[in-house]
Amino acid sequence: MLAIDPAKKLSFNRLISNGDLVIVYERHDNMKAVTVSEGSVLQNRFGVFKHSEWIGKPFGSKVFSNKGGFVYLLAPTPELWTLVLSHRTQILYIADISFVIMYLEVVPGCLVLESGTGSGSLTTSLARAVAPMGHVHTFDFHEQRAGSARDDFERTGLSSLISVRVRDIQGEGFPSEFAGLADAVFLDLPQPWLAIPSAAKMLKQDGTLCSFSPCVEQVQRSCETLQNCFTDIRTFEVLLRTYEVKEGKMENLNGDNNDSNGSLPCKRRQRSDGSYAPDTSVSSVMARPCGEARGHTGYLTFARLKCL
Amino acid sequence: MSSSANGNNSNNGRVTWEGCSVLLDINDGDRLVFARLSPAAKLKIGNKNCSLQPLIGTPFGSLFELDGTSLSPLIPSPQADATNNEEIKEDGQPNAESRDNRELVDNNTAQTLTGEDIEAMRRQGAGGNEIIEALIANSATYDKKTAFSQEKYRRKKQKKYAPKVLLRRPVARSICEAYFKKYPSKIGFLRVDTLSLLLSMANVSANSDILVVDMISGLLTGAVAERLGGTGFVCNSYLGQSPYSMDIVRIFNFSDEICKRIVRCPIADLLSSKESPEQTLQVADVNDACNVESQSNDPMGATANTDEISHSPGNGISDLGTENAENENIPVIRACKATKAGEKAPQETIDSWKENGFSSLLIAAPEMDIWPLVRDVLPLLSNSAPFAIYHQYLQPLATCMHNLQLAKMAIGLQISEPWLREYQVLPSRTHPSMQMSAFGGYILTGTKICSSSC
Ligand SMILES: C[S@@+](CC[C@H](N)C(=O)[O-])C[C@H]1O[C@@H](n2cnc3c(N)ncnc32)[C@H](O)[C@@H]1O
């Protein structure tokens, strides 16, 4: 997923080869991760797609099924991965993830601690942010989840940037070997306040912490605990409003030109340079917010370790 | 984090050094000042000119207090510190408290200490904190105030008589927030959550070559370079012959390795077919704004070493982003490094981009008609490359999205508008902040697909 090795730059028009992870795109709300395997097929409502026909095509290609249906094959990114990964837990989504990375000031070379790993949605973006020389140590007390996450990081090619360990972070705290070494700590735990004192020990001075909690009562308790060693404690909620765009014709009530009859078929006259030919019918591109949206994910509480 | 170039950057850039760029947060964000530390650098706080010398060699995150005439480090108390209760002022709701303000009469006679008295104390060498204590002792109403009003009173006096200066690291987050708060027009009203989303959606990651059209003073270029960490390239491209300003790039403490990865290129050169001879000529006489400024001598004395975003002490929000801010805030930080960010992209590099395509595209061009630009530069991306375009208006993005759909140039197209709400969290008094930014811009994202020919 990442160009950890500078010799294999992402920008090269890479061709799909056997064993590659591809994101099969049907529609923006229907995607799937597939590992290309010479003899395999992908079957969906559009028909049967032979993997062997994908090999050698560039990422971004449109490929066809036996019935003439088509999908696109995209190169995986952390954003696409978050949309296709298997949900073993609740996960963080793009708006929260991107804000967390920016607000924790995670940059290449950082050492980041995370708990719990969950489905690894955030971990994938953390790994991208610390690459190529940093590292993410992520902890979950659920052995099976930790194992599945490890498998996923193998599949997405991130295992050199991420170490997954099984540990009860609320009970035992982070391992002392990281004391004073972490640039940033991220918590997505049911009782984050239990892990905060340990997180404080792990951080470098002025290091950043973020705790994600769905409920305001959790935030309340975390903030009380943070007062002891942290400063610049701030809580946010981040959401996204998406828009749908369509071209439509508006009826012209003035009647000042005889083309204004709404029942006339509206012909788009767009020139190839993008400008519109003069046309008396009123057709325009319009945007409006989508009717449904995610209304709440969780609160993000950030803090900095006090300088003493 | 990178090592060299930042002088004695032994502590991962977490301790300041001489020549380092810093963000000074004065009195909890009332004033935000970018400065370059040097023994001679001075900053005017209130009516005092204080030396920034004591800040050199101290950890970022340190808090200083102006007590008397010089800045001295403030050791935070181990218990709850006042700065965390920042928003007490927002609601005076007393919590389980017996006192209320029914007896408070507001008639200007409450304070018996006069301005002359305070001056006299000053002459006798009283520090700021002593004056505050004297003001409290001489206030007839202080004891009758609720605890919250008392705290508010103390903080108000503290801002005036013992101002605090917080030393912050100039990174994408703090720089974007500072400009958004004090001078948003310079960065096209791009809010920090929107910036973060742009960087994620464009998959900005190590070893990638990112094509950028940055008409927001270099904030986007700097934020991308920060994420590349001295690998790959950020290609700051421009229409016409003169590059867009990249002032803000110099506020980051970039190492030479990172600076080298920020290059400039006219869009025309990227679009022209490979061995076109005239394009190199075209660029030779362009005045690189960045270089010119960094070579200029210091006409304004040492105090000019600061890039002040705000000149309105005690008033964080109101009169910023107005025209006067524009004139007063000419950025004057001078790069004192050998390597300059924003050299002309070498021809071999341009050729390799033409051959292999860029890994992604980022545009923040608030004044530009987006669609013709996108139509021209999108083919410069490699297939399956993501892109993210910022605009403060919805319509240009809607038109662009529609046309990309018709031309079948991209899939996964989406326009989104980030929404960010901050909360006050206090025991039994948790609620959303009374003030919020209602708008942080729109972004259009998508993935470039192979044209029918491939
Ligand atoms: C909501 S999930 C995290 C999701 C993750 N942020 C993501 O984006 O995919 C919470 C995880 O915390 C783990 N967890 C709960 N209590 C824990 C503890 N005491 N120590 C370590 N992990 C714990 C759970 O097993 C679960 O996998």
Short mmCIF file of C-alpha atoms and ligand atoms in Angstrom, two decimals, chain A residues 85 89-92 97 114-123 139-142 145 167-171 186 188-190, ligand 1:
data_model
loop_
_atom_site.label_atom_id
_atom_site.label_comp_id
_atom_site.label_asym_id
_atom_site.label_seq_id
_atom_site.Cartn_x
_atom_site.Cartn_y
_atom_site.Cartn_z
CA LEU A 85 -11.79 -3.71 5.80
CA THR A 89 -15.07 -3.78 16.02
CA GLN A 90 -16.39 -0.27 15.64
CA ILE A 91 -13.83 1.62 13.60
CA LEU A 92 -12.65 5.14 13.06
CA ILE A 97 -8.71 9.68 11.32
CA GLU A 114 -2.07 2.95 20.15
CA SER A 115 -4.66 0.95 22.06
CA GLY A 116 -6.96 -0.79 21.21
CA THR A 117 -6.05 -1.96 17.80
CA GLY A 118 -9.62 -2.98 17.00
CA SER A 119 -9.93 -3.50 13.26
CA GLY A 120 -6.79 -1.53 12.50
CA SER A 121 -8.56 1.24 10.62
CA LEU A 122 -6.69 4.05 12.36
CA THR A 123 -3.47 2.02 12.61
CA PHE A 139 -2.00 -3.04 21.64
CA ASP A 140 -5.25 -4.93 22.06
CA PHE A 141 -6.19 -7.32 24.88
CA HIS A 142 -8.23 -9.45 22.50
CA ARG A 145 -8.41 -9.38 17.04
CA ARG A 167 -1.88 -6.57 26.32
CA ASP A 168 -4.45 -5.21 28.74
CA ILE A 169 -3.57 -1.54 28.52
CA GLN A 170 -6.19 -0.39 31.04
CA GLY A 171 -4.93 -2.92 33.56
CA PHE A 186 -3.82 7.30 20.85
CA ASP A 188 -9.75 4.10 21.82
CA LEU A 189 -10.66 2.22 24.99
CA PRO A 190 -13.83 1.87 27.05
C1 LIG C 1 -13.48 0.36 19.12
S1 LIG C 1 -12.14 -0.73 19.04
C2 LIG C 1 -10.85 0.24 18.32
C3 LIG C 1 -11.07 0.52 16.88
C4 LIG C 1 -9.89 1.13 16.19
N1 LIG C 1 -9.65 2.46 16.67
C5 LIG C 1 -10.08 1.14 14.69
O1 LIG C 1 -10.10 2.24 14.10
O2 LIG C 1 -10.19 0.09 14.07
C6 LIG C 1 -11.65 -0.92 20.73
C7 LIG C 1 -10.66 -2.05 20.96
O3 LIG C 1 -10.12 -1.89 22.25
C8 LIG C 1 -9.86 -3.18 22.77
N2 LIG C 1 -9.78 -3.09 24.23
C9 LIG C 1 -10.77 -2.91 25.12
N3 LIG C 1 -10.27 -2.88 26.37
C10 LIG C 1 -8.93 -3.03 26.27
C11 LIG C 1 -7.87 -3.10 27.22
N4 LIG C 1 -8.10 -3.01 28.52
N5 LIG C 1 -6.61 -3.25 26.76
C12 LIG C 1 -6.38 -3.35 25.42
N6 LIG C 1 -7.35 -3.31 24.51
C13 LIG C 1 -8.61 -3.16 24.90
C14 LIG C 1 -11.01 -4.01 22.25
O4 LIG C 1 -10.64 -5.38 22.19
C15 LIG C 1 -11.28 -3.40 20.88
O5 LIG C 1 -10.64 -4.15 19.89
#
